[in-house]
Tab-separated table of C-alpha atoms (C1' of nucleotides) in Angstrom:
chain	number	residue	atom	x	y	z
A	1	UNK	CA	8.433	-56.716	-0.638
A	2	UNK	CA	8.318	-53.324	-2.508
A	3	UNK	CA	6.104	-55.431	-5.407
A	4	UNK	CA	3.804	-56.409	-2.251
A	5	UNK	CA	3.432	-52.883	-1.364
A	6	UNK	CA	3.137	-51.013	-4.533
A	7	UNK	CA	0.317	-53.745	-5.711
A	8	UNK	CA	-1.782	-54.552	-2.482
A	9	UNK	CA	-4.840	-52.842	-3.638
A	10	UNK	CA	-4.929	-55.071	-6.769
A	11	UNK	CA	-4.260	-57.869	-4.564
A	12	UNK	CA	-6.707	-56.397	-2.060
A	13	UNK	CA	-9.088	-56.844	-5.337
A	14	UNK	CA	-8.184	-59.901	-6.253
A	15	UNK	CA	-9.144	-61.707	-2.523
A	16	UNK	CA	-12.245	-59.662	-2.112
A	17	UNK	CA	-13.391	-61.021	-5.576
A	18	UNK	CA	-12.040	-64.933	-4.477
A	19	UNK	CA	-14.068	-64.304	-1.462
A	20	UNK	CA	-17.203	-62.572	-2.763
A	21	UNK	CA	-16.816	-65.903	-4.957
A	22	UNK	CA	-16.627	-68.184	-2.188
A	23	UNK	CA	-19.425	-66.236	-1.343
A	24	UNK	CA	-21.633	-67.192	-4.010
A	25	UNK	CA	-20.655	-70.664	-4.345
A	26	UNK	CA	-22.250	-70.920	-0.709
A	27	UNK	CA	-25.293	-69.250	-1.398
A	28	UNK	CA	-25.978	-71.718	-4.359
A	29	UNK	CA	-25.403	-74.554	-2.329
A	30	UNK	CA	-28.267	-73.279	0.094
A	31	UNK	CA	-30.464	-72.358	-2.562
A	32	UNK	CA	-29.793	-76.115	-3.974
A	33	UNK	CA	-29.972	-78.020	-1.154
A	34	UNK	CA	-32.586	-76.340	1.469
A	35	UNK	CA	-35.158	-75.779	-1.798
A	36	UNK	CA	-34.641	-71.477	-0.785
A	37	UNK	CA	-37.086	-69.336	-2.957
A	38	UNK	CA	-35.270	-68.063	-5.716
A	39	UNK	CA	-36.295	-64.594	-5.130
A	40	UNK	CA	-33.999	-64.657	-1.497
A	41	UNK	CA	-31.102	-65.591	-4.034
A	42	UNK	CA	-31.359	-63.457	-6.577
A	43	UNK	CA	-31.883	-60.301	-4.097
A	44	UNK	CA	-28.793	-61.305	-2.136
A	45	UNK	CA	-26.727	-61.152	-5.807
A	46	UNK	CA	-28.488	-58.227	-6.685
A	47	UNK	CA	-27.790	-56.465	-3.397
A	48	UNK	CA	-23.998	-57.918	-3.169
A	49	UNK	CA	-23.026	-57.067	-6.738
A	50	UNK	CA	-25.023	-53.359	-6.407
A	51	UNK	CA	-22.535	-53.064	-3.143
A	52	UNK	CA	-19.557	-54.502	-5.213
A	53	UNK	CA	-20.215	-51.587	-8.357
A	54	UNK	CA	-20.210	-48.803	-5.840
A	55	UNK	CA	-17.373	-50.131	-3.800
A	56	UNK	CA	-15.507	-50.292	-7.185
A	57	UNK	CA	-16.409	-46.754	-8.849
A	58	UNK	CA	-15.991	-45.103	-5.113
A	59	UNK	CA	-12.416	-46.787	-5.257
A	60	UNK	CA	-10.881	-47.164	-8.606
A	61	UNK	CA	-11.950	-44.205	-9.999
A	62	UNK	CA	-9.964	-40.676	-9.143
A	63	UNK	CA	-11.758	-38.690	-6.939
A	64	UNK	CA	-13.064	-35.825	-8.698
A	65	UNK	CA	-11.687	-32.779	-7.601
A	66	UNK	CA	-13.108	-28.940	-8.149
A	67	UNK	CA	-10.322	-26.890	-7.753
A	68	UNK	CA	-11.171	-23.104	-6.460
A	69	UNK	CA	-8.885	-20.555	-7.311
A	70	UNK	CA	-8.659	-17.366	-4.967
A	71	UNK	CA	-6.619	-14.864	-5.840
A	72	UNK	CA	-5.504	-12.811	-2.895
A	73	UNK	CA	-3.915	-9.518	-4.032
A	74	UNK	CA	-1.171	-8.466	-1.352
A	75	UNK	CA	0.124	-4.777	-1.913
A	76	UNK	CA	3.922	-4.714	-1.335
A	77	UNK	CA	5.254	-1.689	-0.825
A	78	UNK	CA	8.756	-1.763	-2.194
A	79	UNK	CA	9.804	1.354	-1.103
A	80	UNK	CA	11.332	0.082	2.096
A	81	UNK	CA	14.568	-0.857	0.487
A	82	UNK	CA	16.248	2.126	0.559
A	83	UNK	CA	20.132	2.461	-1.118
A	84	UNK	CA	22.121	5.415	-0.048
A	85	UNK	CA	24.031	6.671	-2.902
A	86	UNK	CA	27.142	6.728	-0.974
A	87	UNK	CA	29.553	7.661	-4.316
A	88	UNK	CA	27.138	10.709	-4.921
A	89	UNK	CA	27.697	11.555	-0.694
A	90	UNK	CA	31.509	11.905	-0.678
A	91	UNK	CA	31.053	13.674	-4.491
A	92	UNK	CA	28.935	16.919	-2.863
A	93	UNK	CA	31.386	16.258	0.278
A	94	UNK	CA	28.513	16.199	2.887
A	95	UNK	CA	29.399	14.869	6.307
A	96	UNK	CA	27.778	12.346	8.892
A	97	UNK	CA	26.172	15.402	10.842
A	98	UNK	CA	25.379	16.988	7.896
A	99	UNK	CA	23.199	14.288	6.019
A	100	UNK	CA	21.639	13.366	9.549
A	101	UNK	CA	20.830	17.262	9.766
A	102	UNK	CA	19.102	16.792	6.114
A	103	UNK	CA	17.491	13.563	6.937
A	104	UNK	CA	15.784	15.227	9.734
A	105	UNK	CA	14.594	18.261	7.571
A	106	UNK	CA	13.407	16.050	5.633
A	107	UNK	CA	10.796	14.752	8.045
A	108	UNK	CA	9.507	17.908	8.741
A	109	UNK	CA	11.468	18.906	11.459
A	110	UNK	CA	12.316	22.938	12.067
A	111	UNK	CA	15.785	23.787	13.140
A	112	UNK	CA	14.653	24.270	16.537
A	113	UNK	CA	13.313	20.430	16.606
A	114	UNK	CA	16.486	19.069	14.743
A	115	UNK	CA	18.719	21.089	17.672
A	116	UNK	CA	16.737	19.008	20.311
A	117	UNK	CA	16.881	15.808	18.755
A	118	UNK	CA	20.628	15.822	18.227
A	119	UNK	CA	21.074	17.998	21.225
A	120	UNK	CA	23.071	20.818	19.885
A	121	UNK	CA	21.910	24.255	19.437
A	122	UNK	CA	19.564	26.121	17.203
A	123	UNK	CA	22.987	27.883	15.813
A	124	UNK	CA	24.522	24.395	14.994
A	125	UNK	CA	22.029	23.154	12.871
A	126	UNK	CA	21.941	26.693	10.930
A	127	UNK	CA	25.606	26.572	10.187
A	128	UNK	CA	25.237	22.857	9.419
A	129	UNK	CA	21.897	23.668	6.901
A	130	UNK	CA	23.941	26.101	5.317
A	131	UNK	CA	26.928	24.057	4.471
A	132	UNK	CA	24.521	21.443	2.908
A	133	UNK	CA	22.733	24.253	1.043
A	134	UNK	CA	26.048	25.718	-0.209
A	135	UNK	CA	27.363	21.985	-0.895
A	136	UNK	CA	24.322	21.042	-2.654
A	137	UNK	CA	23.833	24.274	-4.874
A	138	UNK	CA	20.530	25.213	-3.303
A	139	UNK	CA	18.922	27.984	-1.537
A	140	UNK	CA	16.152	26.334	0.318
A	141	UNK	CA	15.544	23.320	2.688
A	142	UNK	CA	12.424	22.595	0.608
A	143	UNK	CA	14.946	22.270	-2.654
A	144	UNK	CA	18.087	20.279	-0.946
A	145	UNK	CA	15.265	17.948	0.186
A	146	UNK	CA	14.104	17.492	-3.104
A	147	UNK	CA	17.714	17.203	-4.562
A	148	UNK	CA	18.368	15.018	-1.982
A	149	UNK	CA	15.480	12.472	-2.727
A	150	UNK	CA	16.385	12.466	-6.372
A	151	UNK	CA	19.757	11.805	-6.235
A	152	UNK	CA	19.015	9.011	-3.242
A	153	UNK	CA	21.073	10.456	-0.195
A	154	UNK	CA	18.081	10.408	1.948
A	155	UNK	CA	15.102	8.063	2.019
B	1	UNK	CA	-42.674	-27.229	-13.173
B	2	UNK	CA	-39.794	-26.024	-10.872
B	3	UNK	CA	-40.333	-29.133	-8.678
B	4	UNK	CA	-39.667	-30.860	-11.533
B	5	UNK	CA	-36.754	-29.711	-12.475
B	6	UNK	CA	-35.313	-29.550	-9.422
B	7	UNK	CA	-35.714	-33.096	-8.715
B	8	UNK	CA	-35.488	-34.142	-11.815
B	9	UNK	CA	-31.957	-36.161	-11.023
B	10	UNK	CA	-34.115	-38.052	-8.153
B	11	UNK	CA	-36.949	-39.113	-11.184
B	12	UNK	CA	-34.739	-39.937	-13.719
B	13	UNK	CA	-33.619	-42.471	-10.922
B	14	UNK	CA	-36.910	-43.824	-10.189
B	15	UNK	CA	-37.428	-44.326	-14.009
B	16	UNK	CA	-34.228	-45.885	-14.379
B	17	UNK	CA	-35.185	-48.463	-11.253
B	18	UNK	CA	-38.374	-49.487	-13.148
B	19	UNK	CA	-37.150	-50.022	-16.101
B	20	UNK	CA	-34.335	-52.408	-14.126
B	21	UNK	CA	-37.336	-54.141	-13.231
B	22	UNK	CA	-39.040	-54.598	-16.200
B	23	UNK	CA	-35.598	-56.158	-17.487
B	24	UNK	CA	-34.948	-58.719	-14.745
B	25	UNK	CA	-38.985	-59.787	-15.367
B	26	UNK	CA	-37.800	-59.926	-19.068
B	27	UNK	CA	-35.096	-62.248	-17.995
B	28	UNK	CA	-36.944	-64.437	-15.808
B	29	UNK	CA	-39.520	-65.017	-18.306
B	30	UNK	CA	-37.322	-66.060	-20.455
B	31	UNK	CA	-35.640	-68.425	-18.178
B	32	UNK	CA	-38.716	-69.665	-17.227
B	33	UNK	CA	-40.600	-70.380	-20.540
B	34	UNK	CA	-37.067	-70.919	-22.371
B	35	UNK	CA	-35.571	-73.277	-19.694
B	36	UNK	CA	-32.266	-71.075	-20.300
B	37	UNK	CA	-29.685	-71.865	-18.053
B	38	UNK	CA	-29.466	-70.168	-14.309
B	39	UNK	CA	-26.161	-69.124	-15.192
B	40	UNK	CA	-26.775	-66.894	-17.447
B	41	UNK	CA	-29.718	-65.498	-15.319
B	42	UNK	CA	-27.533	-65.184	-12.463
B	43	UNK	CA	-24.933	-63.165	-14.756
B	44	UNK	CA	-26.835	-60.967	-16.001
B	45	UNK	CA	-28.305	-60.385	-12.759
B	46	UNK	CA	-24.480	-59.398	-11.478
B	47	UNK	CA	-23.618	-57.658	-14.394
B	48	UNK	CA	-26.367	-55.103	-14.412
B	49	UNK	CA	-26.254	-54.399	-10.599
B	50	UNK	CA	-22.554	-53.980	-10.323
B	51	UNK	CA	-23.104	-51.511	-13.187
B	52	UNK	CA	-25.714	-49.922	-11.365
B	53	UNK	CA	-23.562	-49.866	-8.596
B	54	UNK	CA	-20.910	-48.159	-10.406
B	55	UNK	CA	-23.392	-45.733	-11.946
B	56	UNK	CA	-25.226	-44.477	-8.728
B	57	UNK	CA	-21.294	-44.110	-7.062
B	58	UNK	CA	-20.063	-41.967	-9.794
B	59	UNK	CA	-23.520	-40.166	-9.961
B	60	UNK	CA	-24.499	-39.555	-6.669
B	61	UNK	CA	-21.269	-38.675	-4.808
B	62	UNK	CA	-20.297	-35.387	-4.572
B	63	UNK	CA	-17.356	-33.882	-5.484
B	64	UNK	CA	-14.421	-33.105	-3.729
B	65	UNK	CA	-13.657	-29.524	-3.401
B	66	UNK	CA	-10.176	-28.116	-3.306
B	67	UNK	CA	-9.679	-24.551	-2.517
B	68	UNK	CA	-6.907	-23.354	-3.967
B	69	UNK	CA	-5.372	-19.828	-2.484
B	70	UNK	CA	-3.343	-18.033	-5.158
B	71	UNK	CA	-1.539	-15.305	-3.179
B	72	UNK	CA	-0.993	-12.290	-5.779
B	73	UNK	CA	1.543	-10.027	-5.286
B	74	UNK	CA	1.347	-6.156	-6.450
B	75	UNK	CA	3.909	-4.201	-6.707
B	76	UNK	CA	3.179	-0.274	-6.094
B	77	UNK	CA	5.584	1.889	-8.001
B	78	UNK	CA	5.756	5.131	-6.602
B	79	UNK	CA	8.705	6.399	-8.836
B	80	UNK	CA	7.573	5.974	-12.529
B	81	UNK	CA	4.051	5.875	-12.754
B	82	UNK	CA	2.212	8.460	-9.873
B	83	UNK	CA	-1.724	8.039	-9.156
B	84	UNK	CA	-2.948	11.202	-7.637
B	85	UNK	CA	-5.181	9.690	-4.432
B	86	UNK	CA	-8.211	11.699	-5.203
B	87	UNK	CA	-10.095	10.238	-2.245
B	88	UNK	CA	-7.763	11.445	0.432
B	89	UNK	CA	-7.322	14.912	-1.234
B	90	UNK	CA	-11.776	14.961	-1.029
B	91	UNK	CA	-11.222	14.231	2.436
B	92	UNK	CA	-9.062	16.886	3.473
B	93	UNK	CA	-10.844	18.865	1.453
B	94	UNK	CA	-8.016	20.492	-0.615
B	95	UNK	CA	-9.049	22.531	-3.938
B	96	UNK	CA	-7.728	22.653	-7.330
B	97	UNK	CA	-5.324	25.671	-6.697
B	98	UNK	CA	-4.382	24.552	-3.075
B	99	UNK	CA	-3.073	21.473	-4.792
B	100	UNK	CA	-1.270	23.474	-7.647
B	101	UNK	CA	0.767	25.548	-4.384
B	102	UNK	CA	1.484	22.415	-2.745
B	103	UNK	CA	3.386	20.945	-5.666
B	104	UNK	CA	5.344	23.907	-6.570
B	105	UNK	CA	5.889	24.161	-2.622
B	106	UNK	CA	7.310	20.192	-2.995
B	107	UNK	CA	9.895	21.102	-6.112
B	108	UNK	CA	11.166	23.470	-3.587
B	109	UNK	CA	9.981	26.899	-4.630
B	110	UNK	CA	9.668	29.800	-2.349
B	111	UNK	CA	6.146	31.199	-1.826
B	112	UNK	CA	7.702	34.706	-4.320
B	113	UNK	CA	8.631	31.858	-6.904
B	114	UNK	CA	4.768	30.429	-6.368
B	115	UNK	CA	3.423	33.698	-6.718
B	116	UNK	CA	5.370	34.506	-10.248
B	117	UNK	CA	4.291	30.883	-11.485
B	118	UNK	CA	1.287	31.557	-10.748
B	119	UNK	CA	0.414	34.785	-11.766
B	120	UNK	CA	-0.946	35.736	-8.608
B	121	UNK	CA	0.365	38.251	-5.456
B	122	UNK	CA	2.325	36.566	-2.691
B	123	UNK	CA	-0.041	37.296	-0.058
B	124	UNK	CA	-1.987	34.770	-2.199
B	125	UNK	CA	0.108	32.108	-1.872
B	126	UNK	CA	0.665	32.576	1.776
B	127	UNK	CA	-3.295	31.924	2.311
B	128	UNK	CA	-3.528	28.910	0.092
B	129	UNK	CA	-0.808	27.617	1.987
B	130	UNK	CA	-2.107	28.627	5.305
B	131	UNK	CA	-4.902	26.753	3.553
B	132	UNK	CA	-3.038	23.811	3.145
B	133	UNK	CA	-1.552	23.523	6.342
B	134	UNK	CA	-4.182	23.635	7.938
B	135	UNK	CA	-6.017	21.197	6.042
B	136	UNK	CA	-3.354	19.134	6.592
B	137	UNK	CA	-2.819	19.442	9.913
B	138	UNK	CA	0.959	20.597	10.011
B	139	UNK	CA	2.904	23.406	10.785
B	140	UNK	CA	5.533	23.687	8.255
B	141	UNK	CA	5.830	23.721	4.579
B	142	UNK	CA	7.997	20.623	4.776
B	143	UNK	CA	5.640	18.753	7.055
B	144	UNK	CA	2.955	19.660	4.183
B	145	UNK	CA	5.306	17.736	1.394
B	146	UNK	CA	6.111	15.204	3.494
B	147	UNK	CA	2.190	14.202	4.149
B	148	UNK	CA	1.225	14.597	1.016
B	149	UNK	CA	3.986	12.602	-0.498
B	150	UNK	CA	2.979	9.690	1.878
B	151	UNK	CA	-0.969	10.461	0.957
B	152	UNK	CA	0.116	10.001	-2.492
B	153	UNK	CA	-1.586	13.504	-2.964
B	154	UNK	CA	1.672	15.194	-4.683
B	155	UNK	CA	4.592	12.702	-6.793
C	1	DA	C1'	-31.622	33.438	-7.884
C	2	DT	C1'	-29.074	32.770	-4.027
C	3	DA	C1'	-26.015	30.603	-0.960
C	4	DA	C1'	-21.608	28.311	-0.484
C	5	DA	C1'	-17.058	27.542	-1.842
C	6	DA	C1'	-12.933	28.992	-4.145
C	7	DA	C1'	-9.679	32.349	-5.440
C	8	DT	C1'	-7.890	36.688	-4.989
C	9	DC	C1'	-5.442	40.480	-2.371
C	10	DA	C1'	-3.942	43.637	1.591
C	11	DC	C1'	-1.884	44.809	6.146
C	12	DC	C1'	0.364	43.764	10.347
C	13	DC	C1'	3.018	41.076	13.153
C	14	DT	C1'	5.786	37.078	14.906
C	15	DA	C1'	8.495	33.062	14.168
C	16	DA	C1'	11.556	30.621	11.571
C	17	DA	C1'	14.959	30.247	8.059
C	18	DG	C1'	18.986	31.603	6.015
C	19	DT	C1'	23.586	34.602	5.485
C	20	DA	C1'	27.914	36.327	7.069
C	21	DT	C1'	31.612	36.171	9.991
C	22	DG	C1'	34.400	34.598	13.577
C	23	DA	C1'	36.124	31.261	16.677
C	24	DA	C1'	37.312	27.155	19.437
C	25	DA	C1'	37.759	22.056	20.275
C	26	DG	C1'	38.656	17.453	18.479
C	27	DG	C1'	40.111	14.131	15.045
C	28	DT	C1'	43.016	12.752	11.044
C	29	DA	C1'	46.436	12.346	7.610
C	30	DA	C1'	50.798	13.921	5.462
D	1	DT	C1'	53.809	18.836	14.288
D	2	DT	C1'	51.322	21.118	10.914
D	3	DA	C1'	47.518	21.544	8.015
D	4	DC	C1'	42.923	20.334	7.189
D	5	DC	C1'	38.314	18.870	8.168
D	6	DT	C1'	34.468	18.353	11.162
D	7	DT	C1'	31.719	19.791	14.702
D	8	DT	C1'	30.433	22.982	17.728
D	9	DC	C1'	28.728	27.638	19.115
D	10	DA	C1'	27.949	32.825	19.048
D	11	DT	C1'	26.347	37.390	17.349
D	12	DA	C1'	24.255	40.287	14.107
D	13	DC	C1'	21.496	40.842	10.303
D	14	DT	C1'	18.278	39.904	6.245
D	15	DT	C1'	14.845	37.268	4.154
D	16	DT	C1'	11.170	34.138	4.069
D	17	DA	C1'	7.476	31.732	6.190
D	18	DG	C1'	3.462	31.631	8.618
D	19	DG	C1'	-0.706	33.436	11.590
D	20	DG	C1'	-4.667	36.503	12.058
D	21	DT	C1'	-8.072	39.334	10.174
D	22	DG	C1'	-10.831	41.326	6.749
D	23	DA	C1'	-12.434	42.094	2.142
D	24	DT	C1'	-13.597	41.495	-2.908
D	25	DT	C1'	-14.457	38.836	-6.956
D	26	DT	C1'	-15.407	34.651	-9.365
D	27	DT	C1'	-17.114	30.099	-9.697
D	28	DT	C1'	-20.088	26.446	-8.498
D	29	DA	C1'	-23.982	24.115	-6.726
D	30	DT	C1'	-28.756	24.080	-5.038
DNA sequence: ATAAAAATCACCCTAAAGTATGAAAGGTAA
DNA sequence: TTACCTTTCATACTTTAGGGTGATTTTTAT
């Protein structure tokens, strides 16, 4: 059965040409014994074996394929992934509220925002900027920031 | 003469045809004065037609085309290799020396600090930052870093 | 040559940031 | 329980940042 399958084109062929045969054999006979012109003949062969050469190149042959390439250039922006370095954390002994405090400052925000956002006061978030400043060696917002980025505690 | 050669697939055709023509009148001549058998008028007759079959199907089809979408992926790497955005910094209109402030501002120096770098007093730095910020559209210095880190005006 | 933009500086004032010190409440580990 | 850390808040004070205004010099472009 799988021979049957795999092969039924070429069997496919091989009746067409039996029949195109049978075909033939037919049209002789009428030429023979009705006295046809020959001309009627020989334009049904030309005309059935013009058909046959274009059924046969159309199917046999591989259809020919132009293949377009399009490169489409996507920009990833890799940054996303962000790793806190957690060892680096517990070495400068920062706390929760304390990196959330720098996270913040690092957006932008003035103490006065940060105090709203995590609904403290102003006073908090100065003693809390101050630890991280002392913790992290630095004198400025602008510098722990900076620190901050390069040793990957905040995005 | 661009006629021509623009339809110059659709004459070599018509040639072709005559000459087919003048070949099958060959061939019946010959079988005519010759007495030659029919047979071999006949398969000639289905040769050359099958092969002209064959010809015009591999000729005049056209081919298939596959488009083929490469996607591309770029990766941007903002850590090693910086590309100062020169477009965005045109359109906010920041100048040479505004620029210079804003990336001393970014390592986290204090606007005294600027001033020393710089050679210059510190009300000068305050108005190229006022400058800046107002360029930029923000309030504080680290709103200003934060900006033009993302504008991929400063590293 | 002249106008526009950039860079420089000064003075005054307010707002925000940062320092110092003290203190109280809550959680955690020895 | 004690000692320690974290988080919270306050007050007082100093420093820095930032806004507004005006002015001079230098550079750049038309």
């Amino acid at each position: 059965m799988n021979f049957i399958i795999k092969n039924r084109l070429t069997i496919l062929y091989g009746i067409s040409l039996a029949l195109l045969l049978f075909l033939l054999r037919w049209l002789e006979l009428k030429f023979i014994i009705f006295e046809h012109s020959l001309e009627i003949y020989l334009g049904a062969i030309a005309i059935i074996f013009t058909s046959l050469g274009i059924w046969l190149a159309l199917n046999l042959t591989k259809p020919k394929i132009k293949t377009l390439i399009i490169e489409k250039e996507i920009y990833i922006n890799h940054e996303t992934g962000f790793i806190l370095n957690e060892p680096e954390l517990a070495r400068l002994g920062i706390s929760k509220r304390e990196l959330e405090v720098l996270q913040l400052m690092s957006e932008g925000l003035s103490n006065q925002e940060i105090a709203g956002q995590l609904f403290v006061s102003l006073n908090t978030i100065k003693t809390h900027s101050s630890r991280v400043f002392e913790k992290m060696d630095v004198k400025r917002r602008t510098q722990a920031i900076e620190k901050a980025k390069k040793l990957s505690i905040i995005p």
